[in-house]
Coordinates of C-alpha atoms in Angstrom, one line a residue:
M1 CA -42.3 -11.9 -11.0
P2 CA -39.6 -11.6 -13.6
S3 CA -36.5 -13.7 -13.4
G4 CA -33.5 -12.4 -11.5
G5 CA -31.5 -11.5 -14.6
L6 CA -34.5 -9.8 -16.3
Y7 CA -35.6 -8.0 -13.2
R8 CA -32.1 -6.6 -12.7
T9 CA -32.0 -5.6 -16.4
K10 CA -35.3 -3.7 -16.1
L11 CA -34.2 -2.1 -12.8
L12 CA -30.9 -1.1 -14.3
H13 CA -32.7 0.6 -17.2
K14 CA -34.8 2.6 -14.7
V15 CA -31.8 3.5 -12.6
T16 CA -29.9 4.6 -15.8
R17 CA -32.8 6.8 -16.9
W18 CA -33.1 8.3 -13.4
C19 CA -29.3 9.0 -13.5
Q20 CA -29.6 10.8 -16.8
I21 CA -32.2 13.1 -15.3
A22 CA -30.4 13.5 -11.9
T23 CA -27.0 14.4 -13.4
M24 CA -28.6 17.3 -15.2
T25 CA -29.5 19.0 -11.9
H26 CA -27.4 21.1 -9.6
R27 CA -26.4 18.0 -7.7
R28 CA -24.4 16.6 -10.6
V29 CA -21.4 15.3 -8.7
I30 CA -23.4 13.6 -6.0
A31 CA -25.8 12.0 -8.5
A32 CA -23.0 10.8 -10.7
I33 CA -21.2 9.2 -7.9
A34 CA -24.4 7.6 -6.5
C35 CA -25.3 6.3 -10.0
A36 CA -21.9 4.8 -10.4
G37 CA -22.4 2.8 -7.2
L38 CA -25.9 1.8 -8.1
T39 CA -25.2 0.6 -11.6
A40 CA -22.1 -1.3 -10.4
G41 CA -24.2 -2.9 -7.7
L42 CA -26.9 -4.0 -10.1
T43 CA -24.4 -5.7 -12.3
A44 CA -22.9 -7.4 -9.3
G45 CA -26.1 -9.1 -8.1
S46 CA -27.5 -10.1 -4.7
A47 CA -25.6 -11.4 -1.7
F48 CA -24.1 -14.8 -2.1
A49 CA -26.2 -15.7 -5.1
A50 CA -24.8 -18.3 -7.4
P51 CA -22.9 -16.8 -10.3
T52 CA -24.9 -16.2 -13.5
P53 CA -23.8 -14.9 -16.9
D54 CA -25.5 -11.6 -16.4
R55 CA -23.5 -10.8 -13.3
V56 CA -20.4 -9.3 -14.9
G57 CA -18.2 -7.0 -12.9
P58 CA -15.8 -4.4 -14.1
E59 CA -13.0 -5.7 -16.2
K60 CA -9.5 -6.1 -14.8
K61 CA -6.7 -5.1 -17.2
P62 CA -3.1 -4.0 -16.6
L63 CA -2.9 -1.2 -19.1
A64 CA -5.2 1.7 -20.1
V65 CA -4.3 4.8 -22.1
G66 CA -6.4 7.9 -22.6
T67 CA -7.4 11.3 -21.3
G68 CA -9.3 12.8 -18.4
G69 CA -7.4 11.1 -15.6
A70 CA -6.5 7.6 -14.5
V71 CA -6.8 5.3 -11.5
S72 CA -4.9 2.0 -10.9
T73 CA -5.5 -0.4 -8.0
V74 CA -5.4 -4.1 -7.5
D75 CA -9.2 -4.3 -7.7
A76 CA -11.6 -3.5 -10.6
G77 CA -14.3 -2.2 -8.2
A78 CA -12.0 0.2 -6.5
T79 CA -10.6 1.5 -9.8
A80 CA -14.2 2.0 -11.0
A81 CA -15.0 3.9 -7.9
G82 CA -12.1 6.3 -8.4
L83 CA -12.9 6.7 -12.1
A84 CA -16.6 7.5 -11.2
V85 CA -15.4 10.3 -9.0
L86 CA -13.1 11.7 -11.7
R87 CA -15.9 11.5 -14.3
A88 CA -18.2 13.4 -11.9
G89 CA -15.7 16.3 -11.6
G90 CA -13.7 15.2 -8.6
N91 CA -9.9 15.5 -8.6
A92 CA -7.1 13.0 -7.8
A93 CA -7.4 13.4 -4.1
D94 CA -11.2 12.7 -4.2
A95 CA -10.6 9.7 -6.5
A96 CA -7.9 8.3 -4.2
V97 CA -10.2 8.5 -1.1
A98 CA -13.1 6.9 -3.0
A99 CA -10.9 4.1 -4.3
A100 CA -9.3 3.5 -0.9
A101 CA -12.8 3.3 0.8
A102 CA -13.8 0.8 -1.9
L103 CA -10.6 -1.3 -1.2
G104 CA -11.8 -1.4 2.4
V105 CA -14.7 -3.4 1.0
T106 CA -13.0 -5.6 -1.6
E107 CA -9.5 -5.8 0.0
P108 CA -10.6 -6.0 3.6
Y109 CA -7.6 -8.2 4.6
S110 CA -5.2 -5.6 3.3
A111 CA -6.8 -2.2 4.1
G112 CA -9.6 -0.5 5.8
V113 CA -10.5 2.0 8.5
G114 CA -9.0 -0.3 11.1
G115 CA -5.5 0.5 9.7
G116 CA -3.3 3.3 8.4
G117 CA -1.0 4.3 5.6
F118 CA 0.8 7.1 3.8
F119 CA -0.6 9.5 1.3
T120 CA 1.7 11.4 -1.2
Y121 CA 0.2 14.2 -3.4
Y122 CA 1.4 16.4 -6.2
D123 CA -0.6 19.6 -6.4
A124 CA -0.6 20.9 -10.0
A125 CA -1.5 24.5 -9.1
S126 CA 1.4 25.0 -6.7
G127 CA 3.8 22.4 -8.1
E128 CA 4.4 21.1 -4.6
V129 CA 4.6 17.5 -3.4
S130 CA 3.3 17.0 0.2
T131 CA 2.4 13.9 2.3
V132 CA 0.0 12.9 5.0
D133 CA 1.3 10.5 7.7
G134 CA -1.5 8.2 8.6
R135 CA 0.7 5.7 10.4
E136 CA -0.8 4.0 13.4
T137 CA 0.6 4.9 16.8
A138 CA 1.4 2.9 19.9
P139 CA -0.9 3.3 22.9
L140 CA 0.4 5.6 25.6
A141 CA 0.6 2.6 27.9
M142 CA 3.0 0.7 25.6
G143 CA 6.7 0.5 26.7
A144 CA 9.8 -0.9 25.2
D145 CA 9.2 -4.3 26.8
A146 CA 5.6 -4.7 25.5
F147 CA 6.5 -7.7 23.3
L148 CA 8.6 -9.5 25.9
G149 CA 7.3 -12.5 27.9
E150 CA 7.7 -13.1 31.5
D151 CA 11.1 -14.6 30.9
G152 CA 12.3 -11.4 29.3
E153 CA 12.5 -12.9 25.9
P154 CA 10.4 -11.8 22.9
I155 CA 7.1 -13.5 22.5
S156 CA 6.5 -15.3 19.2
F157 CA 5.4 -13.3 16.3
R158 CA 2.3 -15.4 15.8
E159 CA 1.2 -14.8 19.4
A160 CA 1.8 -11.1 19.0
V161 CA 0.0 -10.7 15.6
T162 CA -3.3 -12.3 16.6
S163 CA -3.9 -10.2 19.7
G164 CA -5.2 -6.9 21.0
L165 CA -1.6 -6.1 21.9
S166 CA -0.7 -5.6 18.2
V167 CA -3.5 -3.1 17.6
G168 CA -2.3 0.5 17.0
T169 CA -4.4 3.6 16.9
P170 CA -5.9 3.6 13.4
G171 CA -5.0 6.4 11.0
T172 CA -6.9 5.7 7.8
G173 CA -10.0 7.8 8.6
L174 CA -8.0 10.9 9.6
T175 CA -5.8 10.4 6.5
W176 CA -8.9 10.6 4.3
E177 CA -10.1 13.8 6.1
R178 CA -6.7 15.5 5.9
A179 CA -6.3 14.6 2.2
L180 CA -9.7 16.0 1.3
E181 CA -9.2 19.1 3.4
E182 CA -5.8 19.8 1.9
H183 CA -6.4 18.8 -1.7
G184 CA -9.9 17.6 -2.4
T185 CA -13.0 19.2 -3.9
L186 CA -15.6 16.8 -2.4
P187 CA -16.9 16.3 1.1
L188 CA -16.0 12.9 2.6
S189 CA -19.7 11.8 2.5
D190 CA -19.6 12.1 -1.3
A191 CA -16.3 10.3 -1.7
L192 CA -17.7 7.4 0.4
R193 CA -20.8 6.8 -1.7
P194 CA -19.4 4.3 -4.2
A195 CA -17.9 2.2 -1.3
I196 CA -21.1 2.3 0.6
Q197 CA -23.0 1.0 -2.4
L198 CA -20.3 -1.6 -3.1
A199 CA -20.5 -2.9 0.5
R200 CA -24.3 -3.2 0.3
T201 CA -24.6 -4.9 -3.1
G202 CA -21.3 -6.8 -3.0
F203 CA -18.5 -7.8 -5.2
T204 CA -17.7 -11.1 -6.9
V205 CA -15.4 -13.4 -5.0
D206 CA -12.2 -14.3 -6.9
E207 CA -9.5 -16.9 -6.3
T208 CA -7.3 -14.4 -4.4
F209 CA -10.1 -13.4 -1.9
R210 CA -11.1 -17.0 -1.3
E211 CA -7.4 -18.1 -0.9
Q212 CA -6.7 -15.2 1.6
T213 CA -9.8 -16.2 3.6
A214 CA -8.8 -19.8 3.6
D215 CA -5.3 -18.9 4.8
N216 CA -6.9 -17.0 7.7
E217 CA -9.8 -19.4 8.4
E218 CA -8.3 -20.8 11.6
R219 CA -7.6 -17.3 13.0
F220 CA -11.0 -16.0 11.9
R221 CA -12.8 -18.8 13.6
Q222 CA -11.2 -17.7 16.9
F223 CA -13.4 -14.6 16.9
P224 CA -17.2 -14.8 16.4
A225 CA -17.4 -11.3 15.0
T226 CA -14.8 -12.0 12.4
A227 CA -16.3 -15.4 11.4
E228 CA -19.8 -13.8 11.1
V229 CA -18.5 -11.3 8.4
F230 CA -15.8 -13.2 6.6
L231 CA -17.1 -16.8 6.9
P232 CA -20.8 -16.3 6.2
G233 CA -22.9 -19.2 7.2
G234 CA -19.8 -20.7 8.7
E235 CA -18.2 -21.4 5.3
L236 CA -15.5 -20.1 3.1
P237 CA -17.0 -17.8 0.4
E238 CA -17.2 -19.6 -3.0
V239 CA -15.4 -18.2 -6.0
G240 CA -18.0 -16.5 -8.2
S241 CA -20.4 -15.8 -5.4
T242 CA -21.2 -12.2 -4.3
F243 CA -19.8 -11.0 -1.0
T244 CA -21.6 -8.3 0.8
N245 CA -20.7 -6.4 4.0
P246 CA -23.8 -4.5 5.3
D247 CA -22.0 -3.9 8.6
L248 CA -19.3 -2.0 6.8
A249 CA -21.8 -0.1 4.7
A250 CA -23.5 1.1 7.9
T251 CA -20.1 2.1 9.4
Y252 CA -19.3 4.1 6.3
Q253 CA -22.7 5.7 6.5
Q254 CA -22.1 6.8 10.0
I255 CA -18.7 8.3 9.1
A256 CA -20.4 10.0 6.1
R257 CA -22.9 11.6 8.5
E258 CA -20.7 12.4 11.4
G259 CA -17.3 12.8 9.9
V260 CA -14.2 10.8 10.7
G261 CA -14.4 12.0 14.3
A262 CA -16.7 9.1 14.8
L263 CA -13.7 6.8 14.6
Y264 CA -11.9 8.7 17.3
T265 CA -14.6 9.7 19.8
G266 CA -18.1 8.5 20.5
D267 CA -19.8 5.1 20.3
L268 CA -17.8 3.7 17.4
A269 CA -14.5 4.7 19.0
D270 CA -15.6 3.1 22.3
E271 CA -16.3 -0.1 20.4
I272 CA -12.9 -0.1 18.8
V273 CA -11.3 0.4 22.2
A274 CA -13.4 -2.3 23.9
T275 CA -12.6 -4.8 21.1
A276 CA -8.8 -4.2 21.2
Q277 CA -8.7 -4.3 25.0
D278 CA -10.8 -7.5 25.3
P279 CA -11.1 -9.4 22.1
Q280 CA -14.0 -11.8 22.3
E281 CA -12.9 -15.3 21.5
A282 CA -15.1 -18.2 20.4
D283 CA -16.0 -20.9 22.9
G284 CA -13.0 -23.2 23.3
A285 CA -10.6 -20.9 21.5
E286 CA -7.2 -20.1 23.0
P287 CA -7.3 -16.8 24.8
V288 CA -5.3 -14.0 23.1
R289 CA -3.3 -11.2 24.6
A290 CA -5.3 -8.1 25.6
G291 CA -4.6 -4.7 24.0
L292 CA -3.5 -1.4 25.5
L293 CA -5.5 0.9 23.3
T294 CA -7.6 3.5 25.2
A295 CA -10.1 6.2 24.4
E296 CA -7.4 8.8 25.1
D297 CA -5.2 7.2 22.4
L298 CA -7.9 7.6 19.8
A299 CA -8.9 11.1 20.9
R300 CA -5.2 12.3 20.8
Y301 CA -4.4 10.8 17.3
D302 CA -3.2 13.1 14.6
A303 CA -2.3 12.5 10.9
P304 CA 0.3 15.2 10.3
T305 CA 1.4 16.5 7.0
R306 CA 5.2 16.0 6.4
A307 CA 7.7 17.2 3.8
A308 CA 8.3 14.7 1.1
T309 CA 11.8 13.2 0.6
R310 CA 13.4 14.3 -2.6
V311 CA 16.4 13.1 -4.7
D312 CA 17.5 13.8 -8.2
Y313 CA 18.0 10.8 -10.4
R314 CA 19.0 11.1 -14.0
G315 CA 17.6 14.6 -14.1
L316 CA 14.2 13.5 -12.6
E317 CA 13.0 14.5 -9.2
V318 CA 11.9 11.4 -7.2
C319 CA 9.6 12.3 -4.2
G320 CA 8.7 9.9 -1.4
M321 CA 7.6 9.4 2.1
A322 CA 9.7 10.6 5.0
P323 CA 10.1 8.8 8.4
P324 CA 8.5 7.1 10.1
S325 CA 8.4 5.4 6.8
S326 CA 11.7 4.2 5.5
G327 CA 10.4 4.1 2.0
G328 CA 11.4 7.5 0.7
S329 CA 14.8 7.5 2.5
T330 CA 15.8 4.0 1.4
V331 CA 14.6 4.3 -2.2
G332 CA 16.2 7.7 -2.4
E333 CA 19.6 6.5 -0.9
A334 CA 19.7 3.5 -3.2
L335 CA 19.0 5.7 -6.3
N336 CA 21.8 8.1 -5.2
I337 CA 24.1 5.1 -4.9
L338 CA 23.1 4.0 -8.4
E339 CA 23.2 7.4 -10.0
P340 CA 26.9 7.4 -11.0
T341 CA 27.0 3.8 -12.1
G342 CA 25.5 4.3 -15.6
L343 CA 23.1 1.3 -15.3
S344 CA 21.7 1.9 -18.8
S345 CA 25.2 1.3 -20.3
L346 CA 25.8 -1.9 -18.3
G347 CA 24.7 -5.3 -19.5
E348 CA 21.6 -6.7 -17.9
V349 CA 23.3 -9.0 -15.4
P350 CA 25.9 -6.4 -14.2
A351 CA 23.1 -3.9 -13.8
L352 CA 21.1 -6.3 -11.6
H353 CA 24.2 -7.1 -9.6
T354 CA 24.7 -3.4 -9.0
Y355 CA 21.0 -2.9 -8.1
L356 CA 21.2 -5.7 -5.5
E357 CA 24.4 -4.3 -3.9
A358 CA 23.0 -0.8 -3.7
S359 CA 19.8 -2.1 -2.1
A360 CA 21.8 -4.0 0.5
L361 CA 23.8 -0.9 1.4
A362 CA 20.7 1.3 1.7
F363 CA 18.9 -1.3 3.8
A364 CA 21.9 -1.5 6.2
D365 CA 21.5 2.2 6.9
R366 CA 17.7 2.0 7.1
N367 CA 17.9 -0.7 9.7
A368 CA 20.4 1.2 11.8
Y369 CA 19.0 4.8 11.6
V370 CA 15.4 5.1 10.5
G371 CA 12.5 5.2 13.0
D372 CA 9.9 7.6 14.2
P373 CA 11.6 11.0 14.1
A374 CA 9.8 12.2 17.2
Y375 CA 11.6 9.6 19.2
S376 CA 15.0 9.3 17.6
Q377 CA 17.4 11.4 15.6
V378 CA 17.0 10.2 12.0
P379 CA 19.9 11.6 9.9
L380 CA 17.6 12.0 6.9
A381 CA 19.5 14.8 5.1
E382 CA 22.7 12.9 5.3
L383 CA 21.2 9.6 4.3
L384 CA 19.9 11.4 1.2
S385 CA 23.0 13.3 0.4
D386 CA 25.1 12.7 -2.7
E387 CA 28.3 12.7 -0.6
F388 CA 27.1 9.9 1.7
A389 CA 25.9 7.9 -1.3
A390 CA 29.3 8.2 -2.9
E391 CA 30.9 6.9 0.3
R392 CA 28.6 3.9 0.2
A393 CA 28.8 3.3 -3.5
C394 CA 32.6 2.9 -3.4
L395 CA 32.0 -0.4 -1.5
I396 CA 30.3 -2.0 -4.5
D397 CA 32.7 -4.4 -6.3
P398 CA 31.5 -4.6 -9.9
D399 CA 32.7 -8.2 -10.1
A400 CA 31.7 -9.7 -6.7
A401 CA 28.9 -9.5 -4.2
A402 CA 29.8 -8.3 -0.7
Q403 CA 29.4 -10.6 2.3
K404 CA 26.0 -10.0 3.8
P405 CA 24.7 -8.4 6.0
V406 CA 26.9 -5.4 5.3
A407 CA 27.6 -2.9 8.0
P408 CA 25.8 0.4 8.0
G409 CA 27.6 3.6 7.1
V410 CA 28.3 6.5 9.3
P411 CA 26.1 9.4 8.3
D412 CA 28.0 12.0 10.3
G413 CA 28.5 14.6 7.6
E414 CA 32.3 13.8 7.3
H415 CA 33.2 12.2 4.0
G416 CA 36.6 10.6 3.6
P417 CA 38.2 7.9 1.5
C418 CA 36.3 4.7 0.9
P419 CA 35.9 2.9 4.3
A420 CA 36.8 -0.7 4.8
P421 CA 33.9 -3.1 4.3
G422 CA 32.3 -4.6 7.3
T423 CA 29.5 -7.0 8.3
A424 CA 26.5 -6.6 10.7
E425 CA 23.8 -8.7 12.4
E426 CA 20.9 -9.6 10.1
D427 CA 17.8 -7.6 10.8
D428 CA 14.8 -9.5 12.0
D429 CA 12.2 -8.4 9.4
S430 CA 8.7 -9.2 10.4
E431 CA 6.9 -6.4 8.6
G432 CA 3.7 -7.7 7.1
R433 CA 3.4 -8.0 3.3
S434 CA -0.3 -7.6 2.9
T435 CA -0.9 -4.0 2.1
T436 CA -2.4 -2.3 -1.0
H437 CA -1.4 0.6 -3.1
L438 CA -3.4 2.9 -5.4
T439 CA -2.4 5.6 -7.8
A440 CA -4.7 8.3 -9.2
G441 CA -4.2 11.3 -11.5
D442 CA -6.6 13.8 -13.0
A443 CA -6.8 16.0 -16.1
E444 CA -5.2 18.9 -14.4
G445 CA -2.1 16.9 -13.5
N446 CA -2.7 16.3 -9.8
I447 CA -1.4 13.0 -8.6
A448 CA -2.2 10.9 -5.5
S449 CA 0.1 8.0 -4.6
Y450 CA -1.4 6.2 -1.6
T451 CA -0.3 3.0 0.3
L452 CA -2.6 1.8 3.0
T453 CA -2.6 -1.3 5.2
I454 CA -3.8 -3.3 8.2
E455 CA -0.4 -5.1 8.2
Q456 CA -0.6 -8.9 7.9
T457 CA -3.1 -10.5 5.6
G458 CA -6.2 -10.2 7.8
G459 CA -4.5 -7.8 10.3
S460 CA -4.9 -8.9 13.9
G461 CA -7.8 -11.2 12.8
I462 CA -10.1 -9.2 15.2
T463 CA -13.2 -7.6 13.8
V464 CA -15.1 -4.9 15.7
P465 CA -18.5 -6.6 16.3
G466 CA -21.2 -5.2 14.1
R467 CA -18.9 -2.9 12.3
G468 CA -17.5 -5.0 9.4
F469 CA -13.8 -4.1 9.5
L470 CA -10.7 -5.8 10.9
L471 CA -8.3 -4.1 13.3
N472 CA -4.6 -3.8 12.4
N473 CA -1.6 -5.5 13.8
E474 CA 0.7 -2.6 12.9
L475 CA 2.5 -2.6 16.3
T476 CA 4.3 -5.8 15.3
D477 CA 6.3 -3.6 13.0
F478 CA 8.2 -2.5 16.1
T479 CA 11.5 -4.3 16.9
F480 CA 10.5 -6.6 19.8
A481 CA 14.0 -6.4 21.4
P482 CA 17.4 -4.9 20.4
S483 CA 19.8 -7.4 18.9
D484 CA 22.6 -5.7 20.7
I485 CA 21.8 -3.8 23.9
A486 CA 25.0 -1.7 23.4
V487 CA 23.7 -0.3 20.1
P488 CA 20.8 2.2 20.1
E489 CA 17.7 0.7 18.4
A490 CA 15.5 3.2 16.5
N491 CA 12.4 1.1 16.3
L492 CA 11.6 -0.1 19.8
P493 CA 8.1 0.4 21.1
A494 CA 7.3 3.6 23.1
P495 CA 4.2 5.5 24.2
G496 CA 2.6 7.2 21.2
K497 CA 5.3 6.1 18.8
R498 CA 4.8 5.2 15.2
P499 CA 6.5 1.9 14.1
R500 CA 8.9 2.1 11.2
S501 CA 7.3 1.3 7.9
S502 CA 8.5 0.5 4.4
M503 CA 5.6 2.0 2.5
A504 CA 6.9 4.0 -0.4
P505 CA 4.2 5.9 -2.3
T506 CA 6.4 7.7 -4.9
I507 CA 5.9 10.5 -7.3
V508 CA 8.4 11.5 -10.1
L509 CA 8.6 14.9 -11.6
N510 CA 10.3 16.0 -14.8
D511 CA 11.3 19.7 -14.7
G512 CA 8.7 20.3 -12.0
E513 CA 5.9 18.7 -14.1
P514 CA 4.2 15.5 -13.2
L515 CA 5.6 12.4 -14.8
M516 CA 4.7 9.3 -13.0
A517 CA 3.7 7.8 -9.7
L518 CA 3.9 4.3 -8.3
G519 CA 3.9 2.1 -5.2
S520 CA 3.4 -1.4 -4.0
P521 CA 2.4 -3.6 -1.1
G522 CA 4.9 -6.1 0.3
G523 CA 6.3 -5.1 3.7
S524 CA 10.0 -4.3 3.4
T525 CA 10.0 -5.6 -0.2
I526 CA 8.0 -2.5 -1.1
I527 CA 11.2 -0.6 -1.2
T528 CA 12.9 -2.9 -3.6
T529 CA 9.8 -3.3 -5.8
V530 CA 9.6 0.5 -6.2
L531 CA 13.4 0.7 -6.7
Q532 CA 13.5 -2.0 -9.3
T533 CA 10.4 -0.7 -11.2
L534 CA 12.0 2.8 -11.4
G535 CA 15.2 1.3 -12.8
N536 CA 13.2 -0.8 -15.3
R537 CA 11.3 2.3 -16.5
I538 CA 14.1 4.9 -16.4
D539 CA 17.3 3.0 -17.1
R540 CA 16.1 0.1 -19.2
G541 CA 13.4 2.0 -21.0
D542 CA 10.6 -0.4 -20.4
N543 CA 7.1 1.0 -20.5
L544 CA 5.4 1.2 -17.1
V545 CA 3.4 -2.0 -17.5
E546 CA 6.6 -3.9 -18.6
A547 CA 8.5 -2.3 -15.7
I548 CA 5.9 -3.6 -13.2
A549 CA 5.6 -7.0 -14.8
A550 CA 9.3 -7.8 -14.9
P551 CA 10.5 -10.6 -12.6
R552 CA 11.6 -9.3 -9.2
A553 CA 14.4 -9.9 -6.7
T554 CA 14.8 -8.2 -3.3
Q555 CA 18.0 -7.8 -1.4
R556 CA 17.4 -6.3 2.0
N557 CA 20.9 -6.8 3.5
T558 CA 20.4 -10.5 4.0
E559 CA 22.6 -13.5 3.3
Q560 CA 20.3 -14.6 0.5
V561 CA 18.5 -12.7 -2.2
T562 CA 14.7 -13.5 -2.2
A563 CA 13.5 -13.8 -5.8
E564 CA 10.6 -14.9 -7.9
P565 CA 11.0 -18.1 -9.9
A566 CA 11.1 -16.3 -13.2
F567 CA 14.0 -14.1 -11.9
I568 CA 16.0 -17.0 -10.7
E569 CA 15.4 -18.9 -13.9
A570 CA 16.5 -16.0 -16.1
Y571 CA 19.4 -14.5 -14.0
G572 CA 20.2 -16.8 -11.1
P573 CA 23.1 -18.8 -12.5
A574 CA 24.8 -15.7 -13.9
L575 CA 24.4 -13.7 -10.6
E576 CA 25.5 -16.7 -8.6
G577 CA 28.8 -16.3 -10.4
Y578 CA 29.1 -12.9 -8.6
G579 CA 28.5 -14.6 -5.3
H580 CA 24.8 -14.0 -4.8
A581 CA 22.7 -16.8 -3.3
F582 CA 19.0 -17.1 -3.8
T583 CA 15.9 -18.2 -2.0
E584 CA 12.6 -18.5 -3.9
T585 CA 9.3 -16.9 -3.2
D586 CA 6.1 -17.1 -5.3
E587 CA 5.7 -13.4 -5.9
I588 CA 6.9 -10.0 -4.6
G589 CA 4.6 -7.0 -4.4
A590 CA 1.6 -5.9 -6.5
A591 CA 2.5 -2.5 -7.9
T592 CA 0.3 0.1 -9.5
G593 CA 1.3 3.3 -11.3
I594 CA 0.4 6.0 -13.7
E595 CA 2.4 8.0 -16.2
F596 CA 1.7 11.2 -18.1
L597 CA 2.6 10.8 -21.7
P598 CA 3.3 13.4 -24.4
G599 CA 0.3 14.8 -26.2
G600 CA -2.0 15.0 -23.2
L601 CA -2.4 11.2 -22.7
V602 CA -2.1 9.4 -19.4
L603 CA -1.2 5.7 -19.0
A604 CA -2.5 3.6 -16.1
A605 CA -0.5 0.5 -15.3
A606 CA -1.0 -2.5 -13.0
E607 CA 0.2 -6.1 -12.5
T608 CA -0.4 -8.5 -15.2
E609 CA -0.4 -11.6 -13.0
R610 CA 0.6 -10.9 -9.4
R611 CA -2.2 -11.0 -6.8
G612 CA -4.6 -12.0 -9.5
G613 CA -3.7 -9.1 -11.7
G614 CA -4.5 -5.4 -11.2
A615 CA -7.0 -3.0 -12.6
A616 CA -5.8 0.0 -14.6
G617 CA -8.3 2.5 -15.9
V618 CA -8.7 5.9 -17.5
V619 CA -11.6 8.3 -17.8
D620 CA -11.7 8.3 -21.6
E621 CA -9.8 5.4 -23.1
V622 CA -8.0 5.5 -26.5
Q623 CA -9.8 2.9 -28.7
G624 CA -7.7 0.0 -29.9
D625 CA -4.0 -0.3 -29.4
P626 CA -2.6 3.2 -28.8
R627 CA 0.7 2.2 -30.3
A628 CA -1.1 1.8 -33.6
T629 CA -1.6 5.6 -33.7
G630 CA 2.0 6.3 -33.0
T631 CA 1.7 6.8 -29.3
A632 CA 4.9 6.0 -27.5
L633 CA 4.2 4.1 -24.3
A634 CA 7.8 4.5 -23.1
P635 CA 9.2 7.8 -24.2
R636 CA 12.9 8.1 -23.4
L637 CA 13.4 9.7 -20.0
V638 CA 17.2 10.0 -19.9
E639 CA 19.9 10.8 -22.3
D640 CA 22.3 8.0 -23.3

C-alpha cells in the first residue's frame, strides 16, 4: 500500500479529476461545494495523525485584494468554505452561512448551533439593510430571581456559567434558515456541505485552539460527553494534530436532510432539552445547577427580522443591530457624539481622549436604557438622535477626563442647555468575550456582517451527548440583580426574554452604495472595537487592515480604561495627563471586515496577530502587491 502522503496525493488527483467532470454537469454548484470540502479534507489528513509536511491547510493572511467577492473570518478553513460557495455561484448570504457552519467546527468554543447571534445584510438589488435577530431566549420558566441563591443574593458568575441554568434557547439554526430564505440562493443542505466535510476530515490544531481547550480542561472533564469530543483519548489535542468531530458532521447531516426544524422539534431537540435540564456530570464531579429549558421553549423560538439602526457619520451611513443588541445603538450614539468634534483635525492624543469620553457617555446610556424591546421601552430613536448626542457631547471637556462612571442622560425628547455632569454606579459587566465574527461580500455588492457566539469560551461547558456541539451560557448576559431597586433595570431575566448583547455587526454605505462591513468578538468590548476601527479608517485614513491592527483601548464607563500593552506604551502617559487611568489586558477583540474599493476591487481584512491572526480571502486575488499597480487601499472617505 502506498505511504500516507503518496496515497493522499493520488486520491487528491482522482478527486480533482472527478470534480472537473462533475462541475460541468447541471449540478455545478453542489459539485463545486462538495469538491471544495473534499480537497480541503484531503490536504488536512486523517484524525489525530502526527503532522507531516504534506498536510498543509489553507493559508492565514490578514489582507487580500481582488474581485469576485470576499470573505474574512478568524479561521482559514471557514474563510475557504465561504469562498468555495462564492466560486460556485452562491452569494454573500450563502457564503456567510457556509463560513458560520465551518466556524462551528473550527471555533467550537466560540460559535455553533448551540448558540445564537445577529446577522446584518445589505441587499444590492433593493439597496436595503436588514437584520436577523438570532439571540437566544430565556425559558418560559425563568423569572427575575433565576440567578439568586437561597439567601436572595446573586450566585457566583462561575456557578451560573457552568450549568444548565445558563442555557438559552439556541438561535443559530433558525438564523441560518432565515438568512437563506430572505437573501440566499442555495438550500441549507448545500451551504452545510463544506462544514460537514471539514468536521469529518478535520482541521489542524493551532496554538489558540489548544490554549482554549487547556483553559477549559477542568470544566470539560466535568462532563463526559464534552471530554469525549474535546479531550480525545483523555488528553489535550496537540498542536499540529488533526482534530475531527464526526458527531458534529452527523448532526449537520441531519439538519441538511430535515432542515433546521430538527433543532427545535424531534429527537435532536429532545436531546438538547434533556441535556440542559439534567447535565450529566462525571463521577466525583461537583453537581451543577439544572436548566429550565423545555421542548415548548424550542418549539416557540423565532428569529425575527428587525430594522437596522442607522446614523449618518461624515456623510456615510452606518447601519447596525438594534435591541436586544446594544451594538448598533451604542456605536451609533458614540458616532453622533463624535461627529461635530472634527477628529481628523485633532492631534492623535486629543482625538483618543475624545473617543474615550464619547464611549463612556454612550455606555452610560446603554447600561441604563437598552434591553429586549419586547419587555422594556427602549428610547432608540432618541438615543440615536443628533439632538440627544449634542446634549451628551457638551459634557466632554477637551482638556480633562470626566469622573467615571458618568451618569446616563435623559432621552426624553426635550433638549435644553448642557446639563450638569453627574456620576453613577459602575455596571457589573459579565458578558462573555468569546464570540466570533465573519464578513462576506459578493461580486454583485451584497454584504453579510454576522456575529455569532455561545458566550464564554466553551459556553456552558456542556455538550449534547453524541451531537458534537456545546450549549451556550447566554443567559448569564442578564443582570443577575438590580444595583438599585428604586431604578428600573432593563436587563433582568424574564420568561422568553432575550438578554442584552453587545454584538455589533456593522455595514457602512456611501450614497446608498456598499462601502464596508466589519465586526468583532469581545463581549461589551465589541462596541469599542467597532467604534475605534471605524474612527481609524474614516477619520485617520488608515486602510482597513491598519485600522483593525491598531492598538486598542476600551472605555465602557468604568473608572479605568482597559487597554492593550501597545496602546498603553504609545499613549498611556499622555492620556494620563488628561486624568485617564489604565488597566492592561493582553488583547481586545478579533475583528474582520471587507471594503469595496474603486475600480471593482474588494479588500478583505483580518487581524494580523490577535487570536492567532485572521484569514482574509477573495475569489480572484490580485497578484503581487496591489499598491504596486496604483491601487489605493485607503481611498479618502471624508473631506478635510
